[in-house]
Coordinates of C-alpha atoms in Angstrom, one line a residue:
Chain U
M1 CA 12.1 -8.1 32.6
R2 CA 15.5 -8.5 30.9
N3 CA 16.3 -10.9 28.1
A4 CA 18.8 -11.6 25.3
L5 CA 18.1 -8.3 23.7
D6 CA 18.5 -6.5 27.0
L7 CA 15.3 -4.6 26.4
A8 CA 13.2 -3.8 29.4
W9 CA 9.5 -4.1 28.9
P10 CA 7.6 -1.8 31.3
R11 CA 6.2 -3.6 34.3
E12 CA 2.7 -2.3 33.4
G13 CA 2.7 -4.9 30.6
L14 CA 0.8 -4.6 27.3
I15 CA -0.6 -1.1 28.1
R16 CA 2.9 0.3 27.6
V17 CA 5.2 -0.1 24.6
P18 CA 8.9 0.9 25.1
Y19 CA 10.1 3.2 22.3
P20 CA 13.4 1.4 21.6
V21 CA 11.4 -1.3 19.8
Y22 CA 11.0 1.1 16.9
S23 CA 14.6 2.3 16.7
R24 CA 17.1 -0.4 17.7
A25 CA 18.9 -2.2 15.0
D26 CA 19.4 -5.3 17.1
V27 CA 15.6 -5.5 17.7
Y28 CA 15.1 -5.3 13.9
E29 CA 17.5 -8.2 13.3
E30 CA 15.9 -10.3 15.9
E31 CA 12.4 -9.7 14.4
R32 CA 13.6 -11.1 11.1
A33 CA 14.6 -14.4 12.8
R34 CA 11.9 -14.7 15.5
I35 CA 8.9 -13.1 13.8
F36 CA 9.0 -13.1 10.0
M37 CA 11.0 -16.3 9.7
G38 CA 9.2 -17.7 12.8
P39 CA 5.9 -19.5 13.3
V40 CA 3.7 -17.1 11.4
W41 CA 2.1 -16.9 8.0
N42 CA 3.3 -14.2 5.7
F43 CA 1.4 -12.9 2.7
L44 CA 3.2 -13.8 -0.5
C45 CA 0.8 -12.9 -3.3
L46 CA -2.7 -13.7 -4.6
E47 CA -3.5 -16.8 -6.5
A48 CA -4.9 -14.5 -9.2
E49 CA -1.4 -13.3 -9.8
L50 CA -0.2 -16.8 -10.6
P51 CA -2.9 -18.1 -13.0
D52 CA -0.8 -20.5 -15.1
P53 CA 1.8 -23.2 -14.4
G54 CA 5.2 -21.6 -14.7
D55 CA 4.1 -18.3 -13.4
W56 CA 6.2 -16.8 -10.6
R57 CA 6.6 -13.7 -8.6
A58 CA 9.4 -12.2 -6.5
S59 CA 8.0 -11.3 -3.1
F60 CA 9.3 -10.7 0.5
V61 CA 8.9 -12.2 3.9
G62 CA 9.8 -9.2 6.0
D63 CA 12.9 -8.1 4.2
V64 CA 13.9 -11.6 3.1
P65 CA 13.6 -12.0 -0.7
V66 CA 11.5 -15.0 -1.8
V67 CA 10.0 -16.4 -4.9
V68 CA 6.5 -17.8 -5.1
A69 CA 5.7 -20.0 -8.1
R70 CA 3.0 -22.1 -9.6
D71 CA 4.8 -25.3 -10.6
L72 CA 4.3 -27.2 -13.8
E73 CA 1.6 -29.4 -12.2
G74 CA -0.3 -26.4 -11.0
G75 CA 0.8 -26.5 -7.3
L76 CA 2.2 -23.6 -5.3
A77 CA 5.8 -23.4 -4.1
A78 CA 7.9 -20.8 -2.4
F79 CA 11.6 -20.5 -1.7
E80 CA 14.3 -18.0 -0.9
N81 CA 15.4 -15.8 -3.8
R82 CA 19.1 -16.3 -3.2
C83 CA 21.3 -18.4 -5.3
A84 CA 22.9 -21.3 -3.3
H85 CA 26.3 -20.5 -5.0
R86 CA 27.2 -16.9 -4.3
G87 CA 24.0 -15.6 -2.8
A88 CA 22.8 -13.4 -5.7
L89 CA 19.1 -12.8 -6.3
V90 CA 17.9 -15.5 -8.7
C91 CA 14.7 -13.6 -9.9
L92 CA 15.5 -10.0 -10.7
K93 CA 12.2 -9.2 -12.2
R94 CA 9.0 -8.7 -10.2
S95 CA 7.2 -11.5 -12.0
G96 CA 7.7 -13.9 -14.9
H97 CA 6.9 -17.1 -16.5
S98 CA 9.3 -20.0 -17.1
R99 CA 9.9 -23.7 -16.6
E100 CA 13.0 -23.0 -14.6
L101 CA 14.9 -20.2 -13.0
S102 CA 18.5 -19.4 -13.5
C103 CA 20.9 -17.1 -11.7
V104 CA 22.5 -14.5 -14.1
Y105 CA 25.9 -14.7 -12.3
H106 CA 27.1 -18.2 -13.1
N107 CA 23.9 -19.6 -14.6
W108 CA 23.0 -22.1 -11.9
T109 CA 19.5 -23.3 -12.5
Y110 CA 16.6 -24.2 -10.3
D111 CA 13.2 -25.7 -10.9
L112 CA 10.0 -24.0 -9.7
H113 CA 10.4 -25.6 -6.2
G114 CA 13.9 -24.1 -5.8
T115 CA 15.6 -27.5 -6.4
L116 CA 19.1 -27.0 -7.8
T117 CA 18.9 -28.6 -11.2
G118 CA 22.1 -27.4 -12.9
V119 CA 25.6 -26.3 -12.0
T120 CA 27.3 -24.8 -15.1
F121 CA 30.6 -26.7 -15.9
E122 CA 30.0 -29.0 -12.9
R123 CA 32.4 -31.5 -14.5
G124 CA 34.8 -28.7 -15.6
V125 CA 35.8 -27.6 -19.0
A126 CA 38.0 -30.0 -21.1
R127 CA 38.3 -32.2 -17.9
K128 CA 39.8 -29.3 -16.0
G129 CA 38.3 -27.5 -13.1
G130 CA 34.7 -28.1 -12.1
M131 CA 33.2 -29.2 -8.8
P132 CA 35.0 -31.8 -6.8
P133 CA 33.2 -35.2 -6.4
E134 CA 32.2 -34.3 -2.8
F135 CA 30.0 -31.5 -4.0
K136 CA 26.4 -32.8 -3.9
R137 CA 23.8 -30.8 -5.7
A138 CA 21.0 -32.2 -3.6
E139 CA 22.5 -30.5 -0.6
H140 CA 22.1 -27.0 -2.1
N141 CA 18.5 -26.5 -2.9
L142 CA 17.0 -23.1 -2.1
R143 CA 15.5 -23.0 1.3
R144 CA 11.8 -23.7 0.9
L145 CA 8.9 -22.2 2.6
K146 CA 5.7 -23.9 3.6
V147 CA 3.0 -22.6 1.4
E148 CA -0.8 -22.5 1.8
S149 CA -3.5 -20.8 -0.2
F150 CA -6.4 -19.6 1.8
A151 CA -9.4 -17.9 0.0
G152 CA -7.2 -17.1 -3.0
I153 CA -4.4 -15.6 -0.8
V154 CA -1.0 -17.3 -0.9
F155 CA 0.7 -17.4 2.5
G156 CA 4.2 -18.7 3.2
S157 CA 6.0 -19.7 6.4
F158 CA 9.6 -20.6 7.1
A159 CA 8.6 -22.6 10.2
E160 CA 7.5 -26.1 10.0
E161 CA 5.5 -25.9 13.2
T162 CA 3.2 -23.1 11.9
P163 CA -0.4 -24.5 12.1
P164 CA -2.6 -24.5 9.0
V165 CA -3.7 -21.0 7.9
E166 CA -7.3 -21.4 9.0
R167 CA -6.3 -22.5 12.4
Y168 CA -3.7 -19.7 12.6
L169 CA -6.4 -17.1 11.8
G170 CA -9.2 -18.5 14.0
P171 CA -12.8 -18.9 12.8
E172 CA -13.8 -15.2 13.0
I173 CA -10.9 -13.7 11.1
A174 CA -11.0 -16.5 8.6
A175 CA -14.7 -15.8 7.9
R176 CA -14.0 -12.1 7.5
I177 CA -11.3 -12.8 4.9
R178 CA -13.7 -15.1 3.1
R179 CA -16.2 -12.3 3.1
V180 CA -13.9 -10.1 1.0
M181 CA -12.4 -13.0 -1.1
R182 CA -15.9 -14.5 -1.7
K183 CA -15.4 -15.0 -5.4
P184 CA -12.5 -14.9 -7.9
V185 CA -10.7 -11.6 -7.8
K186 CA -8.7 -9.7 -10.3
V187 CA -5.9 -7.1 -9.7
L188 CA -7.0 -3.6 -10.7
G189 CA -3.7 -1.9 -9.8
Y190 CA -0.6 -1.7 -7.7
S191 CA 1.2 1.1 -5.8
S192 CA 4.0 1.4 -3.3
Q193 CA 4.3 3.9 -0.5
I194 CA 7.6 4.4 1.3
L195 CA 6.8 5.1 4.9
P196 CA 9.4 7.0 7.0
N197 CA 8.9 4.8 10.0
N198 CA 9.4 1.4 11.6
W199 CA 7.1 -1.3 10.2
K200 CA 5.4 -1.8 13.6
V201 CA 4.2 1.8 13.7
Y202 CA 2.2 1.1 10.5
V203 CA 0.9 -2.2 11.8
E204 CA -0.3 -0.6 14.9
N205 CA -1.9 2.2 12.9
N206 CA -4.1 -0.4 11.2
K207 CA -5.1 -2.0 14.5
D208 CA -5.8 1.4 16.0
S209 CA -9.5 2.1 15.4
Y210 CA -9.3 5.0 17.9
H211 CA -7.4 7.3 15.4
A212 CA -9.5 6.6 12.4
S213 CA -12.1 9.3 12.8
L214 CA -9.8 11.7 14.6
L215 CA -6.8 11.8 12.2
H216 CA -8.8 11.2 9.1
A217 CA -11.1 14.3 8.7
F218 CA -12.3 13.1 5.4
F219 CA -14.0 10.0 6.9
T220 CA -15.6 12.0 9.7
T221 CA -16.8 14.8 7.5
F222 CA -18.8 12.5 5.3
R223 CA -20.0 10.3 8.1
M224 CA -18.2 7.4 6.6
N225 CA -16.6 6.4 9.9
R226 CA -17.4 7.8 13.2
L227 CA -16.9 6.0 16.4
S228 CA -20.6 6.5 17.1
Q229 CA -21.4 4.3 14.2
Q230 CA -22.4 0.7 14.9
G231 CA -19.3 -1.4 14.7
G232 CA -16.7 -3.1 16.7
I233 CA -13.5 -5.0 16.9
I234 CA -12.9 -8.7 16.8
V235 CA -9.5 -9.9 18.0
D236 CA -8.7 -13.6 17.6
E237 CA -7.7 -15.8 20.4
S238 CA -3.9 -15.3 19.9
G239 CA -4.4 -11.5 19.9
G240 CA -2.3 -11.1 16.7
H241 CA -5.1 -10.8 14.2
H242 CA -8.0 -8.4 14.2
V243 CA -11.0 -7.0 12.3
S244 CA -12.4 -3.6 12.8
Y245 CA -15.7 -2.9 11.1
S246 CA -18.4 -0.3 11.0
M247 CA -21.8 0.3 9.4
R248 CA -22.4 3.6 7.9
A249 CA -26.2 3.7 8.0
T250 CA -26.2 3.3 11.8
D251 CA -24.7 6.6 12.9
R252 CA -26.5 7.7 16.0
P253 CA -26.4 11.2 17.4
S254 CA -23.8 11.2 20.0
A255 CA -23.4 14.0 22.6
D256 CA -19.9 12.7 23.4
Y257 CA -18.9 13.2 19.8
D258 CA -20.3 16.6 19.4
A259 CA -18.9 17.8 22.7
A260 CA -15.4 16.8 21.7
Q261 CA -14.3 19.7 19.6
L262 CA -12.7 17.6 16.9
R263 CA -10.5 19.0 14.2
A264 CA -11.8 16.3 12.0
K265 CA -15.5 17.3 12.4
R266 CA -16.5 19.8 9.7
E267 CA -20.2 19.7 9.1
D268 CA -20.2 22.4 6.5
Y269 CA -17.9 20.6 4.1
R270 CA -19.6 18.9 1.2
L271 CA -18.3 17.4 -2.0
A272 CA -19.0 19.1 -5.3
D273 CA -19.1 15.7 -7.0
P274 CA -20.3 13.1 -4.5
S275 CA -20.2 10.3 -7.0
M276 CA -17.0 9.0 -5.4
L277 CA -19.0 8.1 -2.3
E278 CA -21.9 6.4 -4.0
G279 CA -21.1 2.9 -2.9
V280 CA -23.3 -0.1 -3.1
D281 CA -23.7 -2.8 -0.4
E282 CA -22.2 -5.6 -2.5
F283 CA -21.8 -7.8 0.6
G284 CA -25.4 -7.4 1.7
D285 CA -24.5 -7.0 5.3
G286 CA -24.4 -3.2 5.7
I287 CA -20.8 -3.2 6.6
T288 CA -19.2 -0.2 4.9
L289 CA -15.7 -0.6 6.4
Q290 CA -13.7 -3.6 7.3
I291 CA -10.0 -3.4 8.1
L292 CA -8.5 -6.8 8.9
T293 CA -4.9 -7.5 9.9
V294 CA -3.1 -10.8 10.0
F295 CA 0.0 -11.1 12.2
P296 CA 2.6 -10.0 11.5
A297 CA 2.2 -7.6 8.6
F298 CA -0.7 -8.1 6.3
V299 CA -3.9 -6.1 5.8
V300 CA -7.2 -6.8 3.9
Q301 CA -9.2 -3.8 3.3
Q302 CA -12.8 -3.1 2.4
I303 CA -13.8 0.6 2.4
Q304 CA -17.2 0.7 0.8
N305 CA -16.4 -0.8 -2.6
S306 CA -12.7 -0.2 -2.5
L307 CA -11.0 -3.6 -2.0
A308 CA -7.3 -4.0 -1.5
V309 CA -4.6 -6.0 0.2
R310 CA -1.6 -4.3 1.8
Q311 CA 1.7 -6.0 2.3
I312 CA 3.9 -4.3 4.9
L313 CA 7.6 -4.8 4.2
P314 CA 10.4 -3.6 6.6
R315 CA 13.2 -1.8 4.8
G316 CA 15.5 -1.2 7.7
V317 CA 14.7 -0.1 11.2
G318 CA 13.2 3.3 10.2
E319 CA 11.7 2.7 6.8
T320 CA 8.8 0.6 5.5
E321 CA 7.5 -0.2 2.1
L322 CA 3.8 -0.5 1.9
L323 CA 2.6 -2.4 -1.2
W324 CA -1.0 -1.9 -2.2
T325 CA -2.8 -4.3 -4.5
Y326 CA -6.2 -3.0 -5.5
L327 CA -8.8 -5.6 -6.2
G328 CA -12.1 -6.2 -8.0
Y329 CA -14.0 -9.3 -8.9
E330 CA -13.6 -11.1 -12.2
D331 CA -17.3 -10.5 -12.9
D332 CA -17.4 -6.8 -12.1
D333 CA -19.4 -4.8 -14.6
E334 CA -18.4 -1.4 -15.9
A335 CA -20.3 0.5 -13.3
M336 CA -18.7 -1.4 -10.5
L337 CA -15.2 -1.0 -12.0
R338 CA -15.8 2.8 -12.2
R339 CA -17.0 2.8 -8.6
R340 CA -13.9 1.0 -7.4
Q341 CA -11.7 3.3 -9.5
K342 CA -13.3 6.4 -7.9
Q343 CA -13.3 5.0 -4.3
A344 CA -9.6 4.1 -4.7
N345 CA -9.2 7.9 -4.3
L346 CA -9.7 7.2 -0.6
V347 CA -6.8 4.9 -0.2
G348 CA -3.2 4.4 -1.4
P349 CA -0.3 6.9 -1.2
G350 CA -2.5 9.7 -2.4
G351 CA -5.8 8.7 -0.8
Y352 CA -8.0 11.1 1.1
I353 CA -7.8 8.7 4.1
S354 CA -4.6 6.8 3.7
M355 CA -2.2 9.7 2.9
E356 CA -2.3 10.7 6.5
D357 CA -1.3 7.2 7.7
G358 CA 1.8 7.7 5.5
A359 CA 2.6 10.9 7.4
V360 CA 1.8 10.1 11.0
G361 CA 4.3 7.3 11.3
G362 CA 7.1 9.7 10.5
F363 CA 5.9 12.0 13.2
I364 CA 6.5 9.1 15.7
Q365 CA 9.8 8.0 14.2
R366 CA 11.2 11.5 14.2
A367 CA 10.4 12.0 17.8
L368 CA 12.1 8.8 19.0
P369 CA 15.5 10.3 19.9
G370 CA 15.5 11.0 23.7
A371 CA 12.7 8.5 24.3
E372 CA 15.0 5.5 25.0
E373 CA 13.7 5.1 28.5
D374 CA 10.1 6.0 27.8
S375 CA 7.1 4.1 26.5
S376 CA 3.9 4.9 24.7
I377 CA 0.4 4.4 26.2
V378 CA -1.9 1.8 24.8
Q379 CA -4.7 1.8 27.4
M380 CA -7.9 2.8 25.6
G381 CA -10.6 0.3 26.3
G382 CA -8.7 -1.1 29.4
G383 CA -5.8 -3.4 29.6
E384 CA -7.3 -6.5 28.1
V385 CA -6.9 -8.1 24.7
G386 CA -10.1 -9.3 23.2
S387 CA -13.1 -8.4 21.1
Q388 CA -15.0 -5.3 22.0
D389 CA -18.2 -3.8 20.7
T390 CA -16.7 -0.3 20.5
R391 CA -13.9 1.1 18.4
A392 CA -12.9 3.6 21.0
T393 CA -10.3 1.1 22.1
E394 CA -6.7 -0.1 21.6
T395 CA -7.5 -3.7 22.2
A396 CA -6.1 -4.9 18.9
V397 CA -2.9 -3.0 19.4
R398 CA -2.4 -4.7 22.7
G399 CA -3.1 -8.0 20.9
F400 CA -0.2 -7.4 18.5
W401 CA 2.2 -6.8 21.3
Q402 CA 1.0 -9.9 23.1
V403 CA 2.0 -12.1 20.2
Y404 CA 5.1 -10.0 19.5
R405 CA 6.4 -10.3 23.0
R406 CA 5.8 -14.1 23.1
L407 CA 7.8 -14.6 19.8
M408 CA 10.5 -12.2 20.7
G409 CA 10.9 -13.5 24.3
I410 CA 10.7 -10.0 25.8
Chain E
M1 CA 2.9 32.1 -37.8
P2 CA 2.4 28.5 -39.1
A3 CA -0.5 26.8 -37.4
D4 CA 1.6 24.0 -35.9
I5 CA 4.0 26.4 -34.2
A6 CA 1.0 28.4 -32.8
T7 CA -0.4 25.2 -31.4
Q8 CA 2.9 24.2 -29.9
L9 CA 3.2 27.6 -28.2
A10 CA -0.4 27.5 -26.9
L11 CA 0.3 24.0 -25.4
E12 CA 3.5 25.1 -23.8
R13 CA 1.8 28.2 -22.4
L14 CA -1.0 26.1 -21.0
L15 CA 1.4 23.8 -19.3
A16 CA 3.5 26.7 -18.0
R17 CA 0.4 28.3 -16.4
Y18 CA -0.8 24.9 -15.1
V19 CA 2.5 24.3 -13.2
A20 CA 2.7 27.9 -12.1
S21 CA -0.6 27.5 -10.3
L22 CA 0.4 24.3 -8.6
D23 CA 3.9 25.4 -7.6
G24 CA 2.7 28.8 -6.5
D25 CA 0.2 27.1 -4.1
R26 CA -2.7 28.6 -6.1
L27 CA -4.4 25.2 -6.0
E28 CA -7.8 26.7 -6.4
E29 CA -6.9 27.7 -10.0
W30 CA -5.9 24.1 -10.9
P31 CA -9.4 22.8 -11.9
D32 CA -9.8 25.8 -14.2
Y33 CA -7.3 24.3 -16.6
F34 CA -9.8 21.5 -17.3
T35 CA -13.1 21.1 -19.1
E36 CA -16.1 20.4 -17.0
D37 CA -16.3 16.7 -18.2
C38 CA -12.5 16.2 -18.0
R39 CA -10.7 13.1 -17.1
Y40 CA -7.6 13.3 -14.9
Q41 CA -5.6 10.4 -13.6
I42 CA -2.3 9.9 -11.9
I43 CA -1.1 6.4 -12.6
S44 CA 2.3 4.5 -12.5
A45 CA 3.8 3.5 -15.9
E46 CA 3.6 -0.1 -14.7
N47 CA -0.1 0.0 -14.2
Y48 CA -0.7 2.1 -17.3
E49 CA 1.3 -0.4 -19.5
Q50 CA -0.6 -3.4 -18.0
K51 CA -3.9 -1.5 -18.6
L52 CA -4.8 -1.7 -14.9
P53 CA -7.4 0.9 -14.2
I54 CA -6.4 2.0 -10.7
G55 CA -3.6 4.4 -10.0
L56 CA -3.1 7.1 -7.4
F57 CA -6.0 9.4 -8.2
F58 CA -8.8 9.4 -10.7
A59 CA -11.4 12.1 -11.6
D60 CA -13.9 12.2 -14.3
S61 CA -15.3 15.7 -13.7
R62 CA -13.9 19.1 -12.9
A63 CA -16.0 19.0 -9.7
M64 CA -13.9 16.1 -8.5
L65 CA -10.8 18.2 -9.0
R66 CA -12.4 21.0 -6.9
D67 CA -13.1 18.4 -4.2
R68 CA -9.4 17.4 -4.2
V69 CA -8.5 21.0 -3.6
S70 CA -11.0 21.6 -0.8
A71 CA -10.0 18.3 0.9
L72 CA -6.4 19.4 0.8
R73 CA -7.3 22.8 2.2
Q74 CA -9.9 21.8 4.8
A75 CA -9.8 18.1 5.6
N76 CA -6.5 16.4 5.0
L77 CA -3.6 16.6 7.4
Y78 CA -0.1 16.7 5.8
E79 CA 3.0 18.7 6.4
A80 CA 3.5 22.0 4.6
Q81 CA 5.2 21.4 1.3
R82 CA 5.6 22.8 -2.2
Y83 CA 6.4 21.4 -5.6
R84 CA 8.7 22.7 -8.4
H85 CA 7.6 21.3 -11.7
L86 CA 9.9 21.2 -14.7
V87 CA 8.0 20.4 -17.9
S88 CA 9.8 19.8 -21.2
S89 CA 9.8 18.1 -24.6
T90 CA 6.2 18.8 -25.4
L91 CA 5.4 16.8 -28.5
I92 CA 2.2 17.0 -30.5
L93 CA 0.9 13.5 -31.2
G94 CA -2.1 14.3 -33.3
E95 CA -4.9 16.8 -33.9
S96 CA -8.5 16.5 -35.0
D97 CA -11.7 18.6 -34.6
G98 CA -10.0 21.1 -32.3
I99 CA -8.6 18.4 -30.0
V100 CA -4.8 18.2 -29.8
A101 CA -3.1 15.1 -28.3
A102 CA 0.3 15.8 -26.8
Q103 CA 2.9 14.4 -24.4
S104 CA 5.4 16.2 -22.2
N105 CA 8.0 15.1 -19.7
Y106 CA 7.7 16.3 -16.2
L107 CA 9.9 16.3 -13.1
V108 CA 8.7 17.4 -9.7
V109 CA 10.9 18.4 -6.8
R110 CA 9.2 18.4 -3.5
I111 CA 10.3 20.9 -0.9
M112 CA 9.2 20.3 2.7
H113 CA 8.7 23.1 5.2
D114 CA 11.9 22.2 7.0
G115 CA 13.9 22.6 3.8
A116 CA 14.2 18.9 2.9
S117 CA 14.0 18.7 -0.8
M118 CA 13.8 15.6 -3.0
L119 CA 13.2 14.4 -6.5
F120 CA 9.6 13.4 -5.8
S121 CA 8.3 12.3 -9.2
S122 CA 9.2 12.0 -12.8
G123 CA 7.1 10.9 -15.7
R124 CA 5.1 12.2 -18.6
Y125 CA 1.9 14.0 -19.2
L126 CA -0.4 12.4 -21.9
D127 CA -2.8 15.2 -22.6
R128 CA -5.8 15.8 -24.8
V129 CA -6.4 19.5 -25.0
S130 CA -9.5 21.1 -26.3
F131 CA -9.0 24.3 -28.5
R132 CA -12.7 24.7 -29.1
G133 CA -13.3 27.5 -26.5
P134 CA -11.6 30.8 -26.0
Q135 CA -8.8 29.2 -23.9
P136 CA -7.2 25.8 -24.4
L137 CA -8.4 23.4 -21.7
F138 CA -7.4 19.8 -20.7
L139 CA -10.1 17.4 -21.8
E140 CA -7.9 14.6 -20.5
K141 CA -4.7 14.6 -18.5
L142 CA -2.9 11.4 -17.7
V143 CA 0.0 11.8 -15.4
I144 CA 2.1 8.7 -15.9
C145 CA 4.7 8.3 -13.2
D146 CA 7.9 6.5 -14.1
S147 CA 8.1 4.9 -10.6
R148 CA 5.5 3.0 -8.7
R149 CA 6.9 4.3 -5.4
I150 CA 5.6 7.4 -3.7
D151 CA 7.6 8.8 -0.7
T152 CA 5.4 9.2 2.3
L153 CA 2.3 10.6 0.6
L154 CA 1.0 12.4 -2.5
A155 CA -1.1 15.3 -1.5
I156 CA -0.8 18.1 -4.1
P157 CA -1.7 17.0 -7.6
L158 CA 1.0 16.5 -10.2

């Protein structure tokens, strides 16, 4: 199948992914327009990060700079972080608090909805210069995003036609987000990881439950996550969002598992200080791991008592910035805070589990040259997209490509 | 020798031995520079200044440091790499009851197995060192990274 990008998708369909999608600059440009600025919801920030009227944060939709603000009436607004005049960033800091925003270059000012409120020397200086009468301020507001808060998470969309967040997510994904965001959260820390790979490689990694206990020896060794544990994958109707979950207490002896001589399986390895793994079932449902993705590039994570959201930001065709925001609840006591602090050792750029996801994407990216006519295999669990009661499947990865292909027209 | 100079020398020698163990891939020695009930944390300056409790790694026992080493040796998968630490400007901040508080600047170059080498991290150590035993030991070591960004992954401790 040929298209505007002149990119051939293999005739096998979703069970194959052509390698050029990870390396071609024209694909990257097209993704900005058709995906990130298209009919999707992008994570912007948490409501907890904008507690007061006048609070704002600089964020990104893909690689497009945006500002998200709580206006003076307490409502949420988001707009492009690019001055209407000469295109400079309006907000240079990561976050701030003010009644209005002004561009440092020529001091044009905007309110917290991105409305242009002031053009310096609009009428000139001493009746000389200035803007001509045909210049209309009202025609130069910053481009606005549609904004919606769901379960304390602020989402933004450039496309008017994007359905409400809850409908976009579907009932099962929405319920699993609410499960984690069940009461007011507070931010416990931030970190940023620069991944040496295309953004989609990391998105797929999150949707790929097949790798979790194979690449991540730490998980397997401590029986935190083995594919023989009870768990499964939920994929929403569109295919673009997913939840992978497992229950630690339910590990059943599995001949398949023991027979597969896994690098990741080391029964002799024990922690000298196991306090890091002493989690409590704070959700009361026995689920010790829940990884949830929202199309295109957002992750909500619960690994025992380690809660985090991850914003995946493309930084060019071969580089991605992964922003981690670690969470707790406002009413956490000291013991719970310490637990989250210790269990955070599992995740983030230096995490016992997540460090490997930082590396493996680079292994793919570095092997792309020469693969221009080839494709990867995404066939575990069959060729379908849908929920499955096993995690030995790539169903959620296929779901991603289903939505991707529809939006990209390839 | 005046007492403050002796303390300064002892601190600098402790730091020199500490980084020699890390840079020489003798990670098993790393926990030995700490007391049993030590606290060790790697955290960005941004989080530290905002008093946010979660950084890149946290341990409140020497055993947790040993676990870090055994995980790096036996469980975790990452490409072969070495660090080169440069530590300087060690400044004593205070001293009481055999505990010395000090800060030092650090710079870490990461050298990958294929020769690629980069400035991986810069920042400061905020240390509390116990001089109560035969050897000075870290009671607390805060590694405060200037940048919030980590390239690819952080495996070996700083």
